[in-house]
Coordinates of C-alpha atoms and ligand atoms in Angstrom, one line a residue:
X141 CA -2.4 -9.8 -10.8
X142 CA -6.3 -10.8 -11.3
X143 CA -7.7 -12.1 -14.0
X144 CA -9.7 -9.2 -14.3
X145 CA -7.0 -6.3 -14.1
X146 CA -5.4 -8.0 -16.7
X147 CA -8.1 -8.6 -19.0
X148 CA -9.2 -5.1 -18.7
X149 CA -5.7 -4.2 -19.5
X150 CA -5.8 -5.6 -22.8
X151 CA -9.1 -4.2 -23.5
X152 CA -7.6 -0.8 -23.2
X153 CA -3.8 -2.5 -25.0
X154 CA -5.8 -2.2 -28.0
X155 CA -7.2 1.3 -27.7
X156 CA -4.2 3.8 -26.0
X157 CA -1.9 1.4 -24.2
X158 CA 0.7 -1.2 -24.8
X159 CA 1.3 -4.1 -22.9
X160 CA 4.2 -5.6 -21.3
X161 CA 4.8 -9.3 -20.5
X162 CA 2.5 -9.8 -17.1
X163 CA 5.4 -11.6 -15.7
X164 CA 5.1 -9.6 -12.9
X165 CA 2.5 -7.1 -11.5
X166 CA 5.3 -4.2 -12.4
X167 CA 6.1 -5.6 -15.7
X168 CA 2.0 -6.1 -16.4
X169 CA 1.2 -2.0 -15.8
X170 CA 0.0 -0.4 -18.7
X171 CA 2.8 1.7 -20.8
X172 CA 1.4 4.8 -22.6
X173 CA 2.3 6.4 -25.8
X174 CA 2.5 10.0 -25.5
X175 CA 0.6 11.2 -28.6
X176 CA -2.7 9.6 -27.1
X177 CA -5.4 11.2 -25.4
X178 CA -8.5 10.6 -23.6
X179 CA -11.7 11.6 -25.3
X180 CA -12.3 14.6 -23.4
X181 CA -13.6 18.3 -24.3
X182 CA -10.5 19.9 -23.1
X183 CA -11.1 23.3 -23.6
X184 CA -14.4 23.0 -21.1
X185 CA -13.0 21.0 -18.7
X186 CA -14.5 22.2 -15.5
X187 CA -14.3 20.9 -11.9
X188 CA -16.1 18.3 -11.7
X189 CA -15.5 14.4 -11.6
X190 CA -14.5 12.7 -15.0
X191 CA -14.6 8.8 -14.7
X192 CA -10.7 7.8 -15.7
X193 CA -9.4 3.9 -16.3
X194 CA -7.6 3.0 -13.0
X195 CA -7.4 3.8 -9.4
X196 CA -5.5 1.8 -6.7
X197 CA -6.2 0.7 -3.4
X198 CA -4.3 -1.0 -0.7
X199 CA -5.6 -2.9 2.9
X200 CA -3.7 -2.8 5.7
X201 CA -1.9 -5.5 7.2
X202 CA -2.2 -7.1 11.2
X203 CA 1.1 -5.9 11.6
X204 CA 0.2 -2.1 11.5
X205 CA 1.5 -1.7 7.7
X206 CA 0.1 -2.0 4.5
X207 CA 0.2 -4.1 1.8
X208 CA 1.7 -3.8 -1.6
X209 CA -1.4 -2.0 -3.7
X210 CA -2.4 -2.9 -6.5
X211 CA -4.3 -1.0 -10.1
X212 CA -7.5 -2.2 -10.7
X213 CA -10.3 -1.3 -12.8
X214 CA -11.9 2.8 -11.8
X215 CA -15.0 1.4 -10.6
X216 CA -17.4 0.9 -6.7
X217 CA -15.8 -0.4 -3.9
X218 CA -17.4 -3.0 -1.5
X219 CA -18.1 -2.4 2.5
X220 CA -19.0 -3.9 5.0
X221 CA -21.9 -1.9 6.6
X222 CA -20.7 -2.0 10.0
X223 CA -17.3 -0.5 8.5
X224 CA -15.5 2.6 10.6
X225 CA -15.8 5.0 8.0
X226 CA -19.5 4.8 7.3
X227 CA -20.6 4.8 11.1
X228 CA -18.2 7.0 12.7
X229 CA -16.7 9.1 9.8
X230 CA -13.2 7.8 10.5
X231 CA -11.4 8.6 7.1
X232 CA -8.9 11.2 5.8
X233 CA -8.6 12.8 2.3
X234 CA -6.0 14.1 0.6
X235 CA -5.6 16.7 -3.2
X236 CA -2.8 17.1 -5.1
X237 CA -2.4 17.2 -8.8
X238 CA -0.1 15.5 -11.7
X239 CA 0.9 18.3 -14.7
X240 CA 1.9 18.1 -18.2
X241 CA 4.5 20.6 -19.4
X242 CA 5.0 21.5 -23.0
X243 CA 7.4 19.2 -23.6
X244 CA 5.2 16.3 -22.3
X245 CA 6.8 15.5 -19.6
X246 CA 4.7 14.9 -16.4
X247 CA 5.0 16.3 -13.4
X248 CA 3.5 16.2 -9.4
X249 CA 4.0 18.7 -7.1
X250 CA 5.6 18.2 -3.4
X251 CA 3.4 14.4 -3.2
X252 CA 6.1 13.9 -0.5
X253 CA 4.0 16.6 1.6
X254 CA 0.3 15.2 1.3
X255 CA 2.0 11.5 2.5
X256 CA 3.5 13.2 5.4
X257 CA 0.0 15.1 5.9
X258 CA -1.8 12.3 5.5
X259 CA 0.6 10.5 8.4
X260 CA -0.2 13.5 10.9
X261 CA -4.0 13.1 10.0
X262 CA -4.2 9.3 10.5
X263 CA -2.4 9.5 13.9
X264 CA -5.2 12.0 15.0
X265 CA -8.3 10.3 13.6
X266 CA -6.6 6.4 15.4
X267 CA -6.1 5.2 11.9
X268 CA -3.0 3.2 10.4
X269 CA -1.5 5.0 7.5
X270 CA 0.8 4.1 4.3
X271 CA 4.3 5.3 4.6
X272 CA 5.0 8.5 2.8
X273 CA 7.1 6.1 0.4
X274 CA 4.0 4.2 -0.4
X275 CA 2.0 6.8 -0.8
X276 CA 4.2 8.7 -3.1
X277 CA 4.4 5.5 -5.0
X278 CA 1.0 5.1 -5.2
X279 CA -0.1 8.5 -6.5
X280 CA 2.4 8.0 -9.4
X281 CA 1.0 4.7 -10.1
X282 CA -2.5 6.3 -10.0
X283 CA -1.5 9.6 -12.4
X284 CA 0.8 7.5 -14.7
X285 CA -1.8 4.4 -15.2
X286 CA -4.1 7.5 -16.4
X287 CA -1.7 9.4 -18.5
X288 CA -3.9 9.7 -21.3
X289 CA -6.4 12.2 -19.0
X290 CA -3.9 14.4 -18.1
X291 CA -5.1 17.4 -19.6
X292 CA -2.7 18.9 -22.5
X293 CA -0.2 21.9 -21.5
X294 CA -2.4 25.2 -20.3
X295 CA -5.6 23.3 -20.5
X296 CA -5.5 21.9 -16.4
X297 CA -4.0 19.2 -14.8
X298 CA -4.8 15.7 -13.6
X299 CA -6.5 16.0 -9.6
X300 CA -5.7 13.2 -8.0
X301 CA -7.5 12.0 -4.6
X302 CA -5.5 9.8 -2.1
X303 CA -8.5 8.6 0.4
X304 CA -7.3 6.7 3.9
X305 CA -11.1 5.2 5.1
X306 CA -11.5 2.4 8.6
X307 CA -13.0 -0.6 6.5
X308 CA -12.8 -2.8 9.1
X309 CA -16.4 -3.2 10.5
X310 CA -17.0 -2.1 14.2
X311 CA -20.2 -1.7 16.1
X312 CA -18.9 0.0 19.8
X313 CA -17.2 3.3 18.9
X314 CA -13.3 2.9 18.5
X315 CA -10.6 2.5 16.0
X316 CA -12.0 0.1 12.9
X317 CA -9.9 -3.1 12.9
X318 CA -8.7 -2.5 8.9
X319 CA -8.1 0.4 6.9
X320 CA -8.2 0.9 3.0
X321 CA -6.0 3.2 1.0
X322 CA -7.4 4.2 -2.0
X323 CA -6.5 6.8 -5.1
X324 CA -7.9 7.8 -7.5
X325 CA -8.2 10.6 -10.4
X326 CA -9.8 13.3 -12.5
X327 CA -8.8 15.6 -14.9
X328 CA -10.0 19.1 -14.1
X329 CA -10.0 22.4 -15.4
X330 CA -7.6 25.4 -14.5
X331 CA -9.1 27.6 -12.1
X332 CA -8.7 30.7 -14.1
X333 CA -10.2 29.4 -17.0
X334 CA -11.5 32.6 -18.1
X335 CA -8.8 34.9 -17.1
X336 CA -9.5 36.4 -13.8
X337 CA -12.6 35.2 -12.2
X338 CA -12.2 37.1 -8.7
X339 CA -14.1 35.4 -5.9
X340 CA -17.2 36.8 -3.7
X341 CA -16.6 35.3 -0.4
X342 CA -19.1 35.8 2.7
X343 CA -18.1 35.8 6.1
X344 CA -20.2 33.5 8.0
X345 CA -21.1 34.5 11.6
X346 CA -23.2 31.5 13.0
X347 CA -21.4 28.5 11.2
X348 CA -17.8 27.7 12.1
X349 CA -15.4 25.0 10.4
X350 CA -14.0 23.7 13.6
X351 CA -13.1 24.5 17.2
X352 CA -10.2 24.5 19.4
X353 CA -9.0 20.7 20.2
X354 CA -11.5 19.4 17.3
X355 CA -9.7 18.2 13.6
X356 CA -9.7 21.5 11.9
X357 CA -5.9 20.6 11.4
X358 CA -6.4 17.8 9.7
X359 CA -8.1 16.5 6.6
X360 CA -10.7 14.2 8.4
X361 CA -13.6 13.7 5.9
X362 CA -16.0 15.2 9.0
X363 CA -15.0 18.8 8.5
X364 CA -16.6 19.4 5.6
X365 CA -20.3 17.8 5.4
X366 CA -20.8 20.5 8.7
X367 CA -19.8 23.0 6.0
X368 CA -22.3 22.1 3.0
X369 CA -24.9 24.4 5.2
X370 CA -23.0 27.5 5.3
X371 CA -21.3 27.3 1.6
X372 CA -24.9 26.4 0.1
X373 CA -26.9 29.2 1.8
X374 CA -23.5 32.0 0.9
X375 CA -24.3 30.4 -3.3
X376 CA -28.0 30.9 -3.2
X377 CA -26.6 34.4 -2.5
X378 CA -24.6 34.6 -5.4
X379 CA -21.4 34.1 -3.5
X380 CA -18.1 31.6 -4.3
X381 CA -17.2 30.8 -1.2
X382 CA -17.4 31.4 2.9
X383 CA -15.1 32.6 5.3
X384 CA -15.2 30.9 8.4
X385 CA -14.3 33.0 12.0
X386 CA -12.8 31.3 15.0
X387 CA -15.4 30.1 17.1
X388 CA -14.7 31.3 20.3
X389 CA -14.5 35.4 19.9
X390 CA -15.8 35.4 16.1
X391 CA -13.3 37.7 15.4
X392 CA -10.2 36.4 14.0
X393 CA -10.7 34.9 10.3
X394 CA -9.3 31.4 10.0
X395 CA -10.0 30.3 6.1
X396 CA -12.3 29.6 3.5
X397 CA -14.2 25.9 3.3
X398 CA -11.1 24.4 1.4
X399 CA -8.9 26.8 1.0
X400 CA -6.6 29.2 3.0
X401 CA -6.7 32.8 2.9
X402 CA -3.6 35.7 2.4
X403 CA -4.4 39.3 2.7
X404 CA -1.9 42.1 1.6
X405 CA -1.2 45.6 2.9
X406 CA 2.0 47.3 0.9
X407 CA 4.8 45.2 1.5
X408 CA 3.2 42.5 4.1
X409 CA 1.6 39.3 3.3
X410 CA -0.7 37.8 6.8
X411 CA -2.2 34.6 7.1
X412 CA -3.9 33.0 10.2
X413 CA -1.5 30.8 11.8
X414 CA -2.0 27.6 11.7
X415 CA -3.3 26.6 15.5
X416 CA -5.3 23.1 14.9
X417 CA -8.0 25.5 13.9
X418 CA -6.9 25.4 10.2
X419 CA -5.8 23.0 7.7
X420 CA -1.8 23.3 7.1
X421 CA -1.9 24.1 3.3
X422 CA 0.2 22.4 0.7
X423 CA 0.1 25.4 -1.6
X424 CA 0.4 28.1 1.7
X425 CA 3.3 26.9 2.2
X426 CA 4.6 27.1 -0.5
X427 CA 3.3 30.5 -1.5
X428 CA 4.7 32.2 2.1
X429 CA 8.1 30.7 0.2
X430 CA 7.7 32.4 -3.1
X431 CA 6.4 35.3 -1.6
X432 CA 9.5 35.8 0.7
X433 CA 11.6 35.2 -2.4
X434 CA 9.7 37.6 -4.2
X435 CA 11.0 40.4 -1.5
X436 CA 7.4 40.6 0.4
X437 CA 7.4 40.2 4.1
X438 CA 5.1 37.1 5.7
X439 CA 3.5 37.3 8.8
X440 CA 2.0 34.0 9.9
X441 CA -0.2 35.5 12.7
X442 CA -3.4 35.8 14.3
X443 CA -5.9 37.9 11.8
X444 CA -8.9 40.3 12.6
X445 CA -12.0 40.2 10.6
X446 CA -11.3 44.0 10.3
X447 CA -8.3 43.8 9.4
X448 CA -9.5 41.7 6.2
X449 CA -12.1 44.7 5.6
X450 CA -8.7 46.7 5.4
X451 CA -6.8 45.1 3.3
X452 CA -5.8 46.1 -0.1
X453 CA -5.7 42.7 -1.6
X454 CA -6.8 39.3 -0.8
X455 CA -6.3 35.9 -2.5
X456 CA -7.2 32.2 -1.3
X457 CA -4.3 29.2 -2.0
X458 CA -5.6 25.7 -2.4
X459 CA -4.3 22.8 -4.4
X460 CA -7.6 22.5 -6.2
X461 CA -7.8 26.5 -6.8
X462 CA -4.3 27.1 -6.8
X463 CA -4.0 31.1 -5.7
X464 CA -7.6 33.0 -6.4
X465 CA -7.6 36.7 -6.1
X466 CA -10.9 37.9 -4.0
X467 CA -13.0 41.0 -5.7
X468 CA -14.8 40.9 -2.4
X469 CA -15.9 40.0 0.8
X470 CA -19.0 40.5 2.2
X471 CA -19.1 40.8 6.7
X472 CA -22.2 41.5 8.7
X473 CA -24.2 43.5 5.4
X474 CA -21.1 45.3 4.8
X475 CA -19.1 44.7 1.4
X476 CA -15.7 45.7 0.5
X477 CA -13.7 45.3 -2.5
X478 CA -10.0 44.7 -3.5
X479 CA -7.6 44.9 -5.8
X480 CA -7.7 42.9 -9.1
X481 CA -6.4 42.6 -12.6
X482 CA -2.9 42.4 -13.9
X483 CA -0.2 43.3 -11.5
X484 CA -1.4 42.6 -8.5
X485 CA 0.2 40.5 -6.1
X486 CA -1.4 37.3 -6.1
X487 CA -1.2 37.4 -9.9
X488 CA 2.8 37.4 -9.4
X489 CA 2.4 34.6 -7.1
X490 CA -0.2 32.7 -9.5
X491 CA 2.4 32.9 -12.4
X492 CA 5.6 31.9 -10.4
X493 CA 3.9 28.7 -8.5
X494 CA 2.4 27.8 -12.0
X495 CA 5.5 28.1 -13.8
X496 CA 7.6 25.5 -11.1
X497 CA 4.4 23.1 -11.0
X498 CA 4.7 22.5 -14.7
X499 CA 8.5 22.6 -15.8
X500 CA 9.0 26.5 -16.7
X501 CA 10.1 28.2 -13.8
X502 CA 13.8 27.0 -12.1
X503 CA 12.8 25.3 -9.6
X504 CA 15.1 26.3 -6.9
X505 CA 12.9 24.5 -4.0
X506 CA 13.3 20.7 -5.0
X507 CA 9.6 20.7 -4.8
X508 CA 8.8 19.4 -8.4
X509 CA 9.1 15.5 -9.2
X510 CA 9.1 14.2 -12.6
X511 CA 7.5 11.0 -12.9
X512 CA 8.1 8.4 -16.1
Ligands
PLP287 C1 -7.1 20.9 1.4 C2 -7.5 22.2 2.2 C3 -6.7 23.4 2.0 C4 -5.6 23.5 1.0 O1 -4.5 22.7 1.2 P1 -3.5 22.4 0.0 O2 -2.6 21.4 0.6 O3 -2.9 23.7 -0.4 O4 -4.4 21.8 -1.1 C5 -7.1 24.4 2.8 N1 -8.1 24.4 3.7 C6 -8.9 23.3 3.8 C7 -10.0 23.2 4.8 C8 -8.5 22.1 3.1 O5 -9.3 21.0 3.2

């Protein structure tokens, strides 16, 4: 352990956290005691970035592997100029989130699934990636090490960003010769912070998110600057959000900028299939789950524009907005509106993914891990 990390750990030893004998680098990580918090307004949290203590970051190895990674200070990293990611946008992101329940114990939900996601990614974008063991490990590390900004029971949870970037520097265009993984964390605000906020969403006819046999399947950091464009112009209209349309007949919907989309019609849940066109959602997945539980029927199919206009209900899934109902959506000049309010369906769905992710609900799908 660096001189540094360790200092820095006993500048914080005195404030929230004790320390162990720095034996070794486990023995050294910072131990927190539950009743402390981070200074933090925690009834406005929004969703925006809030600096926490530690993130960690790991380099990977000749051999195709990684290193052992290590906590350091939250703070800038250094690169090379001629590094992959910063000339040809070769790096992959990842979301997922670390809860508190009432009883203070933490929880992550299905990490297991971004590490394998993350895998699938790096094998597309010609990067080397962390085993899904290391990066479970490391996103533990990473939400553990900043206990203290885990937001209290009801009040959000702790994001937390894996981020797999080519630091090696290369000038020709192909694979970086060294890859960095790095986490790190932010406490953020429930979605629903006041009650129902239903979303506007446009329906974008001129911008699409990705093509056929591009990286819409994956999340490669260069889907979503091409996006900025279409999301800003749908806000200046007083919209939340854009639906993007498959880009070769503009007709079937494939999701929103970083979230997937569910319409309802009686008894039947439909979502685009996933085709390479659209990113394989965490929290899709497990909603199609729930909702099959729940008694509805799930088609994962291919999805008209007019059949959105038709539908009696839509709601979005994301790890960062967990399920949003839709007031409306907005296709061509024409706007329709759905369902809201109590008792609809994604509400049901909202409640029951909400309750597993922090401790309430049985959790009959293995999906929650506790972390200590
Ligand atoms: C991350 C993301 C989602 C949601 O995936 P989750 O695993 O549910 O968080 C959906 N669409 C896009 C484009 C995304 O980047």
């Amino acid at each position: 352990m660096s001189n540094m990390i360790r200092a820095s750990l006993s500048k914080v030893g005195s404030r929230c956290f004790t320390v162990q004998a720095a034996s070794a680098l486990r023995a050294a990580e910072p131990v927190f005691r539950d009743e402390e918090y981070a200074d933090v307004d925690w009834n406005n949290l929004g969703f925006g970035l809030t600096r926490t203590d530690y993130m960690y970051m790991a380099r990977s190895t000749k051999n195709n592997d990684f290193e052992q990674g290590q906590l350091s200070d939250y703070g800038n990293v250094e690169l090379s100029p001629a590094a992959g990611v910063l000339n040809y946008g070769q790096g992959l992101f990842e979301g997922t989130k670390a809860f508190r329940g009432d009883d203070g114990r933490v929880f992550l939900f299905r990490p297991d699934q971004n590490g394998i996601r993350m895998q699938i990614g790096a094998e597309r974008m010609c990067m080397q990636s962390p085993s899904v063991q290391q990066f479970v490990d490391a996103v533990k590390q990473t939400a553990l090490a900043n206990r203290r900004w885990i937001p209290p029971p009801g009040k959000g949870s702790l994001y937390i960003r894996p981020l797999l970037i080519g630091t090696g520097p290369i000038l020709g265009l192909s694979p970086a010769p060294e890859y960095t993984f790095l986490v790190y964390a932010s406490p953020v605000g429930n979605y629903f912070k006041n009650g129902m906020a239903p979303l506007n969403l446009y329906v974008d006819n001129e911008f699409h998110r990705t093509t056929r046999g591009g990286a819409g399947g994956v999340k490669s950091i260069t889907n979503y600057a091409p996006v900025l464009k279409a999301i800003s112009r749908a806000k200046e209209q007083g919209f939340s959000d854009v639906v993007y349309l498959d880009s070769v007949h503009k007709k079937y919907i494939e999701e929103a900028s970083s979230c997937n989309i569910f319409l309802v019609k009686g008894n039947v849940i439909s979502t685009p299939a996933t085709i390479g066109t659209i990113l394989e959602g965490i929290t899709r997945k497990s909603i199609i789950d729930i909702a099959r539980h729940l008694g509805y029927e799930v088609e994962e199919r291919s999805v008209t524009i007019d059949e959105l206009m038709e539908a009696e209900e839509v709601f979005t899934t994301g790890t960062a907005v967990t399920v949003a109902s839709v007031g409306s959506v907005t296709y061509n000049g024409q706007r329709v509106e759905y369902k809201i309010g109590d008792g609809i369906v994604s509400q049901k769905l909202y409640k029951t993914l909400v309750g597993i992710q922090v401790g309430k609900i049985e959790d009959k799908y293995n999906w929650v891990v506790e972390i200590e």
